Coordinates of N, CA and C and ligand atoms in Angstrom, one line a residue:
M1 N 23.9 -13.0 -8.5 CA 22.5 -11.8 -7.9 C 22.9 -11.8 -6.6
S2 N 22.8 -10.5 -5.7 CA 22.9 -9.5 -4.6 C 21.4 -9.5 -4.3
D3 N 20.9 -9.3 -3.6 CA 19.2 -8.9 -3.0 C 19.5 -8.5 -2.1
V4 N 19.1 -7.2 -1.5 CA 18.3 -6.5 -0.1 C 16.7 -7.7 0.1
K5 N 16.8 -7.3 1.4 CA 15.3 -7.4 1.9 C 15.3 -6.1 2.3
I6 N 13.8 -5.7 1.6 CA 13.3 -4.4 1.7 C 11.6 -5.1 2.3
K7 N 11.7 -4.2 3.4 CA 9.6 -4.5 4.1 C 9.0 -3.1 3.5
I8 N 7.8 -3.3 2.7 CA 7.2 -2.3 2.4 C 5.7 -2.6 2.2
K9 N 5.1 -1.2 3.3 CA 3.6 -1.5 3.7 C 2.8 -0.9 2.8
D10 N 1.5 -1.8 2.0 CA 1.1 -1.3 1.0 C 0.3 0.4 1.7
R11 N -0.6 0.5 1.0 CA -2.0 1.8 1.6 C -3.1 1.0 1.9
E12 N -3.5 -0.4 2.2 CA -4.2 -0.9 3.2 C -3.7 -1.3 4.2
G13 N -2.4 -1.1 4.6 CA -1.9 -1.2 5.5 C -0.8 -2.5 5.7
V14 N -1.0 -3.3 5.2 CA -0.7 -4.8 4.7 C 1.1 -4.9 4.5
L15 N 2.1 -5.2 5.5 CA 3.5 -5.0 5.8 C 3.7 -6.3 4.6
H16 N 4.8 -6.0 3.6 CA 5.4 -7.1 2.3 C 6.9 -6.7 2.4
E17 N 7.3 -8.7 2.9 CA 8.8 -8.2 3.0 C 9.2 -8.6 1.6
V18 N 10.2 -8.1 0.9 CA 10.7 -8.7 -0.5 C 11.8 -9.2 -1.0
D19 N 11.9 -9.0 -1.8 CA 13.7 -9.4 -1.9 C 13.6 -8.3 -3.5
A20 N 14.8 -7.5 -3.3 CA 15.2 -6.3 -3.7 C 16.5 -7.1 -4.8
P21 N 16.7 -6.9 -6.0 CA 17.7 -6.5 -6.3 C 18.6 -5.7 -6.6
T22 N 19.9 -5.8 -6.4 CA 21.0 -4.6 -6.3 C 21.7 -4.5 -7.7
D23 N 21.4 -5.7 -8.7 CA 21.9 -4.9 -9.7 C 21.0 -5.6 -10.8
M24 N 20.2 -4.8 -10.8 CA 19.8 -4.7 -12.2 C 19.2 -3.1 -12.4
N25 N 20.0 -2.3 -11.2 CA 19.7 -1.1 -11.8 C 17.8 -0.3 -11.8
M26 N 17.4 -1.2 -10.6 CA 15.7 -0.9 -10.4 C 15.7 0.3 -9.5
N27 N 15.0 0.4 -9.1 CA 14.1 1.6 -8.0 C 13.1 1.1 -7.2
I28 N 12.7 1.9 -5.9 CA 11.6 1.3 -5.6 C 10.6 1.6 -5.4
M29 N 10.4 2.4 -6.9 CA 8.7 2.6 -7.5 C 8.7 1.3 -7.9
E30 N 10.0 0.7 -8.8 CA 9.7 -0.5 -10.4 C 9.6 -1.4 -9.1
L31 N 9.9 -1.3 -7.5 CA 9.8 -2.9 -7.3 C 8.9 -2.8 -6.7
V32 N 8.5 -1.8 -6.2 CA 6.4 -2.1 -6.2 C 5.7 -2.5 -6.8
R33 N 6.1 -2.1 -8.2 CA 5.5 -2.6 -9.2 C 5.2 -3.7 -10.0
A34 N 7.2 -4.1 -9.5 CA 6.8 -5.8 -10.0 C 5.9 -6.6 -8.6
Y35 N 6.2 -6.7 -7.6 CA 5.8 -6.7 -6.8 C 4.1 -6.6 -6.7
E36 N 3.5 -5.6 -7.5 CA 2.2 -5.7 -7.7 C 2.0 -5.6 -6.4
L37 N 2.3 -4.4 -5.8 CA 1.7 -4.1 -4.4 C 1.5 -2.6 -4.4
A38 N 1.0 -1.7 -5.3 CA -0.5 -1.1 -5.9 C -0.5 -1.1 -6.8
P39 N -2.3 -0.4 -7.1 CA -2.7 -1.3 -8.4 C -1.8 -0.2 -9.3
E40 N -2.2 -1.0 -10.7 CA -1.7 -0.5 -11.9 C -2.1 1.2 -12.2
G41 N -1.0 2.0 -12.5 CA -1.6 3.9 -12.9 C -2.3 4.2 -11.5
T42 N -1.4 3.7 -10.0 CA -1.7 4.4 -9.3 C -0.2 4.9 -9.0
I43 N 1.1 4.1 -9.3 CA 1.8 4.3 -9.0 C 3.3 4.9 -9.9
G44 N 3.7 5.2 -10.1 CA 5.0 5.6 -11.2 C 4.3 6.5 -11.7
V45 N 3.2 6.9 -12.1 CA 2.7 7.4 -13.4 C 3.4 8.4 -14.0
C46 N 4.9 9.2 -13.5 CA 5.3 9.8 -15.4 C 6.1 9.1 -15.1
G47 N 6.9 7.7 -14.6 CA 7.2 7.0 -15.2 C 8.8 7.5 -14.7
G48 N 8.9 7.6 -13.2 CA 10.1 7.8 -12.8 C 11.4 8.7 -13.3
M49 N 10.3 9.9 -13.5 CA 11.0 11.7 -13.2 C 11.0 12.5 -12.6
A50 N 10.6 12.3 -11.6 CA 10.7 12.5 -10.2 C 9.6 13.7 -10.3
M51 N 8.3 13.9 -11.7 CA 7.3 14.6 -11.6 C 6.4 14.3 -11.3
C52 N 5.8 13.1 -10.9 CA 4.3 13.2 -10.4 C 4.0 12.7 -8.3
A53 N 4.6 12.3 -8.2 CA 5.0 11.9 -6.5 C 4.0 10.9 -6.3
S54 N 3.9 9.7 -7.1 CA 2.8 8.8 -7.5 C 3.6 7.3 -6.3
C55 N 5.0 8.1 -6.7 CA 5.9 7.1 -5.9 C 6.1 7.3 -4.2
Q56 N 5.6 8.3 -4.0 CA 5.8 8.8 -2.8 C 6.1 7.5 -1.6
C57 N 7.1 8.1 -0.8 CA 6.7 7.0 0.5 C 7.3 7.7 1.4
Y58 N 7.1 6.9 2.5 CA 7.5 7.4 3.9 C 8.6 6.3 5.0
V59 N 10.0 6.8 4.6 CA 10.7 6.0 4.9 C 11.0 5.2 6.6
E60 N 10.6 4.4 7.2 CA 10.5 3.8 8.4 C 11.7 3.7 9.4
S61 N 12.7 3.2 8.8 CA 14.1 3.1 9.5 C 15.1 3.8 9.2
D62 N 16.0 3.8 9.7 CA 17.3 4.6 9.9 C 18.2 4.2 8.8
T63 N 17.9 3.8 7.7 CA 18.6 3.4 6.4 C 19.1 4.6 6.3
N64 N 20.6 4.6 5.6 CA 21.3 5.3 5.1 C 20.7 5.3 3.7
L65 N 19.8 6.7 3.5 CA 19.9 6.8 2.2 C 20.4 8.0 1.4
P66 N 20.4 7.2 -0.2 CA 21.3 8.5 -0.9 C 20.5 9.9 -0.9
E67 N 20.9 11.4 -0.6 CA 20.5 12.7 -0.4 C 19.5 12.8 -1.6
K68 N 18.2 13.8 -0.9 CA 17.5 14.4 -2.6 C 18.1 15.3 -3.1
S69 N 18.2 14.9 -4.4 CA 18.1 15.9 -5.6 C 17.2 17.0 -5.9
D70 N 17.6 17.8 -6.5 CA 17.0 19.4 -6.8 C 15.1 18.8 -7.0
D71 N 15.3 17.7 -7.5 CA 14.2 17.5 -8.8 C 13.0 16.6 -7.3
E72 N 14.0 15.8 -6.8 CA 13.0 15.2 -6.3 C 12.6 16.4 -4.9
D73 N 13.7 17.0 -4.1 CA 12.8 18.2 -3.3 C 12.1 19.3 -4.0
A74 N 12.5 19.5 -4.8 CA 11.2 20.4 -5.2 C 9.3 19.5 -5.8
M75 N 9.8 18.5 -6.5 CA 8.5 17.7 -6.2 C 7.7 17.6 -4.8
L76 N 8.7 17.1 -4.3 CA 7.9 17.1 -2.4 C 7.4 18.1 -1.7
A77 N 8.2 19.1 -2.3 CA 7.8 20.3 -1.6 C 5.5 20.8 -2.4
E78 N 5.3 20.2 -3.2 CA 4.3 20.5 -4.3 C 3.6 19.3 -3.7
A79 N 4.0 18.2 -3.1 CA 3.1 17.1 -3.1 C 1.5 16.4 -1.9
F80 N 1.0 16.0 -1.9 CA 0.1 16.0 -1.0 C 0.7 14.8 -0.1
Y81 N 0.1 15.2 1.2 CA 0.8 13.7 2.2 C 2.1 13.9 2.3
V82 N 2.8 15.3 2.5 CA 3.9 15.0 2.8 C 4.8 14.9 4.3
K83 N 5.9 13.8 5.0 CA 6.0 14.2 6.4 C 7.7 14.4 6.1
D84 N 8.2 14.5 7.4 CA 9.3 15.4 7.0 C 10.4 13.5 6.6
N85 N 9.9 12.5 6.7 CA 10.4 11.2 5.9 C 10.0 10.5 4.5
S86 N 9.4 11.4 3.9 CA 9.2 11.9 2.3 C 10.2 11.1 1.8
R87 N 9.7 10.9 1.2 CA 11.0 10.2 -0.4 C 10.2 9.6 -1.6
L88 N 10.7 10.2 -2.7 CA 10.1 9.5 -4.0 C 10.6 7.9 -4.5
G89 N 10.0 7.0 -4.6 CA 10.4 6.0 -4.1 C 11.3 5.6 -5.9
C90 N 10.5 6.4 -7.0 CA 11.7 6.7 -8.2 C 12.9 6.7 -8.2
Q91 N 13.0 7.8 -7.4 CA 14.6 8.2 -7.2 C 15.6 7.9 -6.0
L92 N 14.8 6.7 -5.5 CA 15.8 5.4 -4.8 C 16.6 4.2 -5.5
H93 N 17.2 4.6 -6.2 CA 18.2 3.2 -6.7 C 18.7 2.1 -5.4
I94 N 18.0 0.5 -5.7 CA 18.0 0.1 -4.9 C 19.5 -0.5 -4.7
N95 N 20.6 -0.3 -3.4 CA 21.8 -1.0 -3.6 C 21.9 -1.3 -2.1
E96 N 23.1 -2.1 -2.4 CA 23.5 -2.9 -0.8 C 23.6 -2.4 0.3
E97 N 23.4 -1.2 0.3 CA 23.0 -0.1 1.9 C 21.4 -0.5 2.5
M98 N 20.9 -0.9 1.4 CA 19.0 -0.8 1.5 C 19.0 -1.9 2.2
E99 N 19.4 -3.1 2.6 CA 19.3 -4.3 3.4 C 18.4 -3.4 4.7
G100 N 16.8 -4.0 5.3 CA 16.6 -4.0 6.0 C 15.3 -2.9 6.2
L101 N 15.4 -1.5 4.5 CA 15.4 -0.5 4.8 C 13.4 -0.8 5.3
E102 N 12.7 0.1 5.4 CA 11.1 -0.1 5.6 C 11.0 1.2 5.3
I103 N 9.5 1.1 4.3 CA 8.9 2.3 3.6 C 7.7 2.0 3.8
E104 N 6.8 3.2 3.9 CA 5.4 2.6 3.5 C 5.0 3.3 2.4
L105 N 4.1 3.1 2.2 CA 3.6 3.4 0.7 C 2.4 5.2 1.1
A106 N 2.9 6.3 0.7 CA 1.9 7.3 0.9 C 0.8 7.3 0.4
P107 N -0.7 7.5 0.8 CA -1.8 7.8 -0.1 C -1.6 8.3 -1.5
E108 N -2.8 7.6 -2.0 CA -3.1 8.1 -3.5 C -3.1 9.3 -3.2
S109 N -3.0 10.2 -4.4 CA -3.8 11.8 -4.4 C -4.1 11.8 -5.5
Ligands
LIG1 S1 7.1 7.8 -10.5 FE1 6.8 9.7 -11.2 S2 7.8 10.6 -9.3 FE2 8.1 9.0 -9.0

């Protein structure tokens, strides 16, 4: 079992450092839910289909992340509070290159 450390700032501004498994095919949205860093029903609304943007987060570290898919791009084009560093957490599958990743959850919209 190999974990990476990921820092997640919740919507109250509290920073959490969590262990994220790289071998469970988990994504960042699921990680936030697993650690209960956002209230149930406010994140992961579409179940990780890139169709709701409730999992939007801002990437604060210069971690090398996979490119956005067309679906992710399209959803972010319609979402609120989008910044240049916005990503959809459900589209970021946890891998070893994410060691030290820092993200902040976007406000609930
Ligand atoms: S959970 Fe809906 S877009 Fe990520």
